[in-house]
Amino acid sequence: MESAIQIHVNGQARAWRNGTTVADLLHDLDIKAERVAVELNLEILDRATFDQRLLKDGDRLEILGFIGGGSL
Amino acid sequence: MADDRLIIAGREFKSRLWVGTGKYKDFVETQKAIELSGADVVTVAVRRVNITDRSKENLLDYIDPKKYTILPNTAGCYTVEDAVRYSRLARAAGVSDLVKLEVLGDERTLFPDTAGLIEAAKILVKEGFIVLPYTNDDPIVAQKLVDVGCPAVMPLAAPIGSGLGIRNPYNLKIIMEMIKVPIIVDAGVGTASDAAFAMELGADAVLMNTAIAGAQDPLAMAEAMKYAVHAGRLAYKAGRIPRKLYATASSPIEGML
């Protein structure tokens, strides 16, 4: 697993192959990119850059979407 | 009433009833209730996507963003930083620049932290957001929110989910008279008469969630709310008679024996 990197996705540590982009990761997780917001190490990413953003070991990724809620 | 459109920040809304999407049994019920309510603005929360169970369906599969205005909210945010962060995430998730801004001050009452709210609104307005702030029934705070650029203000009727109805009609009335932007009464409605009352006071719209989702029959209540908001609006526009202490006969005396 030399080529594996550890990435925290929504608080869970997971191993991914080296060279994974944000778009690859969303695809692997079966998440539609157009429905979510992605925050990489507290930086909100522009959706147009998902396929260029390479992930590196130790990155913290948050993937958020809309759920039912009015006022909490 | 066809020309009685609600316009906020240049956007036109058909319905004066806005609804939340929380607390329903499932997405099918959510969809049906919204449909029956006639609402065209639907508020949603922003949360982490479930990455372990992808079989879970997405709310937006049921609430078509082409048909409804999706109004993301910052429910659950207790700090300016969190509210700003969630607003930015909501915009990045791609629906619009609209945000129902909540900065809560206390878990028990869910009353807004109005100082934090004004601060967060200021930041977000500068970033181009259309900020619709959930606030207290305080006219001074409402004016400050307008001053920092909010194109509408959403004062509460009672604590979120309490169903207590319009607790302070006089403050709400003062807000409606003083504040020159649309006023959307948000939170606290319990039943149809509360919604009608809010509209009769002169509210431009009412936003609710629990009153519908928590009713024994949410679909029937959704429909009741649609008519209540409509009736309240019509009554407001019609202009009610003044209250008088004594009777005024409505039948003529002439012709009596």
PDB file of N, CA and C in Angstrom, chain B residues 120-166:
ATOM      1  N   ALA B 120     -23.103  38.378  11.060  1.00  0.00           N
ATOM      2  CA  ALA B 120     -23.031  37.383   9.982  1.00  0.00           C
ATOM      3  C   ALA B 120     -23.705  37.918   8.717  1.00  0.00           C
ATOM      4  N   ALA B 121     -24.841  38.610   8.901  1.00  0.00           N
ATOM      5  CA  ALA B 121     -25.571  39.155   7.745  1.00  0.00           C
ATOM      6  C   ALA B 121     -24.691  40.148   6.987  1.00  0.00           C
ATOM      7  N   LYS B 122     -23.983  40.963   7.737  1.00  0.00           N
ATOM      8  CA  LYS B 122     -23.110  41.971   7.150  1.00  0.00           C
ATOM      9  C   LYS B 122     -22.041  41.324   6.260  1.00  0.00           C
ATOM     10  N   ILE B 123     -21.422  40.282   6.798  1.00  0.00           N
ATOM     11  CA  ILE B 123     -20.367  39.567   6.060  1.00  0.00           C
ATOM     12  C   ILE B 123     -20.946  38.956   4.775  1.00  0.00           C
ATOM     13  N   LEU B 124     -22.086  38.302   4.919  1.00  0.00           N
ATOM     14  CA  LEU B 124     -22.654  37.567   3.785  1.00  0.00           C
ATOM     15  C   LEU B 124     -23.205  38.494   2.699  1.00  0.00           C
ATOM     16  N   VAL B 125     -23.802  39.605   3.115  1.00  0.00           N
ATOM     17  CA  VAL B 125     -24.307  40.573   2.132  1.00  0.00           C
ATOM     18  C   VAL B 125     -23.133  41.080   1.284  1.00  0.00           C
ATOM     19  N   LYS B 126     -21.994  41.343   1.934  1.00  0.00           N
ATOM     20  CA  LYS B 126     -20.798  41.810   1.210  1.00  0.00           C
ATOM     21  C   LYS B 126     -20.312  40.774   0.213  1.00  0.00           C
ATOM     22  N   GLU B 127     -20.579  39.492   0.514  1.00  0.00           N
ATOM     23  CA  GLU B 127     -20.158  38.416  -0.395  1.00  0.00           C
ATOM     24  C   GLU B 127     -21.205  38.128  -1.465  1.00  0.00           C
ATOM     25  N   GLY B 128     -22.243  38.948  -1.495  1.00  0.00           N
ATOM     26  CA  GLY B 128     -23.241  38.801  -2.556  1.00  0.00           C
ATOM     27  C   GLY B 128     -24.418  37.896  -2.234  1.00  0.00           C
ATOM     28  N   PHE B 129     -24.511  37.468  -0.992  1.00  0.00           N
ATOM     29  CA  PHE B 129     -25.650  36.620  -0.623  1.00  0.00           C
ATOM     30  C   PHE B 129     -26.928  37.446  -0.505  1.00  0.00           C
ATOM     31  N   ILE B 130     -28.046  36.789  -0.778  1.00  0.00           N
ATOM     32  CA  ILE B 130     -29.355  37.368  -0.482  1.00  0.00           C
ATOM     33  C   ILE B 130     -29.732  36.796   0.876  1.00  0.00           C
ATOM     34  N   VAL B 131     -29.552  37.612   1.906  1.00  0.00           N
ATOM     35  CA  VAL B 131     -29.667  37.119   3.275  1.00  0.00           C
ATOM     36  C   VAL B 131     -31.067  37.363   3.830  1.00  0.00           C
ATOM     37  N   LEU B 132     -31.741  36.287   4.178  1.00  0.00           N
ATOM     38  CA  LEU B 132     -33.050  36.369   4.818  1.00  0.00           C
ATOM     39  C   LEU B 132     -32.860  35.910   6.266  1.00  0.00           C
ATOM     40  N   PRO B 133     -32.790  36.856   7.189  1.00  0.00           N
ATOM     41  CA  PRO B 133     -32.417  36.503   8.564  1.00  0.00           C
ATOM     42  C   PRO B 133     -33.600  36.106   9.450  1.00  0.00           C
ATOM     43  N   TYR B 134     -33.420  35.008  10.151  1.00  0.00           N
ATOM     44  CA  TYR B 134     -34.366  34.562  11.174  1.00  0.00           C
ATOM     45  C   TYR B 134     -34.032  35.335  12.441  1.00  0.00           C
ATOM     46  N   THR B 135     -34.977  36.190  12.866  1.00  0.00           N
ATOM     47  CA  THR B 135     -34.664  37.081  13.978  1.00  0.00           C
ATOM     48  C   THR B 135     -35.775  37.089  15.028  1.00  0.00           C
ATOM     49  N   ASN B 136     -35.521  37.835  16.066  1.00  0.00           N
ATOM     50  CA  ASN B 136     -36.503  38.002  17.125  1.00  0.00           C
ATOM     51  C   ASN B 136     -37.588  38.997  16.694  1.00  0.00           C
ATOM     52  N   ASP B 137     -38.646  39.104  17.481  1.00  0.00           N
ATOM     53  CA  ASP B 137     -39.689  40.082  17.127  1.00  0.00           C
ATOM     54  C   ASP B 137     -39.314  41.461  17.682  1.00  0.00           C
ATOM     55  N   ASP B 138     -38.105  41.879  17.364  1.00  0.00           N
ATOM     56  CA  ASP B 138     -37.545  43.132  17.856  1.00  0.00           C
ATOM     57  C   ASP B 138     -37.395  44.102  16.680  1.00  0.00           C
ATOM     58  N   PRO B 139     -38.192  45.176  16.660  1.00  0.00           N
ATOM     59  CA  PRO B 139     -38.162  46.104  15.524  1.00  0.00           C
ATOM     60  C   PRO B 139     -36.797  46.764  15.300  1.00  0.00           C
ATOM     61  N   ILE B 140     -36.080  47.013  16.388  1.00  0.00           N
ATOM     62  CA  ILE B 140     -34.778  47.687  16.252  1.00  0.00           C
ATOM     63  C   ILE B 140     -33.773  46.765  15.559  1.00  0.00           C
ATOM     64  N   VAL B 141     -33.769  45.511  15.982  1.00  0.00           N
ATOM     65  CA  VAL B 141     -32.874  44.529  15.349  1.00  0.00           C
ATOM     66  C   VAL B 141     -33.270  44.350  13.883  1.00  0.00           C
ATOM     67  N   ALA B 142     -34.587  44.306  13.633  1.00  0.00           N
ATOM     68  CA  ALA B 142     -35.069  44.146  12.254  1.00  0.00           C
ATOM     69  C   ALA B 142     -34.542  45.286  11.377  1.00  0.00           C
ATOM     70  N   GLN B 143     -34.594  46.501  11.900  1.00  0.00           N
ATOM     71  CA  GLN B 143     -34.100  47.655  11.141  1.00  0.00           C
ATOM     72  C   GLN B 143     -32.594  47.554  10.905  1.00  0.00           C
ATOM     73  N   LYS B 144     -31.869  47.085  11.924  1.00  0.00           N
ATOM     74  CA  LYS B 144     -30.406  46.943  11.755  1.00  0.00           C
ATOM     75  C   LYS B 144     -30.078  45.915  10.672  1.00  0.00           C
ATOM     76  N   LEU B 145     -30.899  44.877  10.600  1.00  0.00           N
ATOM     77  CA  LEU B 145     -30.684  43.853   9.571  1.00  0.00           C
ATOM     78  C   LEU B 145     -30.922  44.440   8.179  1.00  0.00           C
ATOM     79  N   VAL B 146     -31.929  45.299   8.081  1.00  0.00           N
ATOM     80  CA  VAL B 146     -32.192  45.964   6.802  1.00  0.00           C
ATOM     81  C   VAL B 146     -31.016  46.892   6.473  1.00  0.00           C
ATOM     82  N   ASP B 147     -30.536  47.596   7.493  1.00  0.00           N
ATOM     83  CA  ASP B 147     -29.425  48.537   7.293  1.00  0.00           C
ATOM     84  C   ASP B 147     -28.157  47.854   6.777  1.00  0.00           C
ATOM     85  N   VAL B 148     -27.943  46.600   7.171  1.00  0.00           N
ATOM     86  CA  VAL B 148     -26.739  45.913   6.665  1.00  0.00           C
ATOM     87  C   VAL B 148     -27.008  45.227   5.315  1.00  0.00           C
ATOM     88  N   GLY B 149     -28.241  45.365   4.809  1.00  0.00           N
ATOM     89  CA  GLY B 149     -28.493  44.898   3.445  1.00  0.00           C
ATOM     90  C   GLY B 149     -29.403  43.695   3.274  1.00  0.00           C
ATOM     91  N   CYS B 150     -30.120  43.302   4.315  1.00  0.00           N
ATOM     92  CA  CYS B 150     -31.053  42.180   4.156  1.00  0.00           C
ATOM     93  C   CYS B 150     -32.295  42.668   3.396  1.00  0.00           C
ATOM     94  N   PRO B 151     -32.697  41.967   2.337  1.00  0.00           N
ATOM     95  CA  PRO B 151     -33.841  42.419   1.537  1.00  0.00           C
ATOM     96  C   PRO B 151     -35.196  41.976   2.089  1.00  0.00           C
ATOM     97  N   ALA B 152     -35.176  41.238   3.190  1.00  0.00           N
ATOM     98  CA  ALA B 152     -36.404  40.823   3.884  1.00  0.00           C
ATOM     99  C   ALA B 152     -35.973  40.450   5.299  1.00  0.00           C
ATOM    100  N   VAL B 153     -36.934  40.426   6.208  1.00  0.00           N
ATOM    101  CA  VAL B 153     -36.623  40.075   7.592  1.00  0.00           C
ATOM    102  C   VAL B 153     -37.619  39.013   8.033  1.00  0.00           C
ATOM    103  N   MET B 154     -37.131  38.026   8.787  1.00  0.00           N
ATOM    104  CA  MET B 154     -38.003  36.937   9.208  1.00  0.00           C
ATOM    105  C   MET B 154     -38.101  36.826  10.724  1.00  0.00           C
ATOM    106  N   PRO B 155     -38.987  37.631  11.320  1.00  0.00           N
ATOM    107  CA  PRO B 155     -39.136  37.559  12.773  1.00  0.00           C
ATOM    108  C   PRO B 155     -39.948  36.336  13.202  1.00  0.00           C
ATOM    109  N   LEU B 156     -39.633  35.820  14.369  1.00  0.00           N
ATOM    110  CA  LEU B 156     -40.353  34.661  14.888  1.00  0.00           C
ATOM    111  C   LEU B 156     -41.698  35.080  15.471  1.00  0.00           C
ATOM    112  N   ALA B 157     -42.636  34.129  15.454  1.00  0.00           N
ATOM    113  CA  ALA B 157     -43.928  34.337  16.111  1.00  0.00           C
ATOM    114  C   ALA B 157     -43.848  33.789  17.529  1.00  0.00           C
ATOM    115  N   ALA B 158     -43.071  32.724  17.684  1.00  0.00           N
ATOM    116  CA  ALA B 158     -42.872  32.028  18.960  1.00  0.00           C
ATOM    117  C   ALA B 158     -41.656  31.130  18.755  1.00  0.00           C
ATOM    118  N   PRO B 159     -41.136  30.486  19.824  1.00  0.00           N
ATOM    119  CA  PRO B 159     -39.965  29.622  19.617  1.00  0.00           C
ATOM    120  C   PRO B 159     -40.202  28.557  18.531  1.00  0.00           C
ATOM    121  N   ILE B 160     -39.144  28.247  17.817  1.00  0.00           N
ATOM    122  CA  ILE B 160     -39.168  27.245  16.744  1.00  0.00           C
ATOM    123  C   ILE B 160     -39.804  25.948  17.247  1.00  0.00           C
ATOM    124  N   GLY B 161     -40.767  25.452  16.508  1.00  0.00           N
ATOM    125  CA  GLY B 161     -41.381  24.164  16.835  1.00  0.00           C
ATOM    126  C   GLY B 161     -42.303  24.177  18.037  1.00  0.00           C
ATOM    127  N   SER B 162     -42.518  25.368  18.637  1.00  0.00           N
ATOM    128  CA  SER B 162     -43.323  25.421  19.867  1.00  0.00           C
ATOM    129  C   SER B 162     -44.832  25.369  19.586  1.00  0.00           C
ATOM    130  N   GLY B 163     -45.244  25.824  18.436  1.00  0.00           N
ATOM    131  CA  GLY B 163     -46.669  25.844  18.113  1.00  0.00           C
ATOM    132  C   GLY B 163     -47.476  26.802  18.974  1.00  0.00           C
ATOM    133  N   LEU B 164     -46.809  27.764  19.585  1.00  0.00           N
ATOM    134  CA  LEU B 164     -47.502  28.689  20.491  1.00  0.00           C
ATOM    135  C   LEU B 164     -48.252  29.799  19.762  1.00  0.00           C
ATOM    136  N   GLY B 165     -48.013  29.928  18.484  1.00  0.00           N
ATOM    137  CA  GLY B 165     -48.720  30.969  17.715  1.00  0.00           C
ATOM    138  C   GLY B 165     -48.083  32.335  17.882  1.00  0.00           C
ATOM    139  N   ILE B 166     -48.839  33.361  17.530  1.00  0.00           N
ATOM    140  CA  ILE B 166     -48.307  34.733  17.536  1.00  0.00           C
ATOM    141  C   ILE B 166     -48.271  35.242  18.977  1.00  0.00           C
TER     142      ILE B 166
END
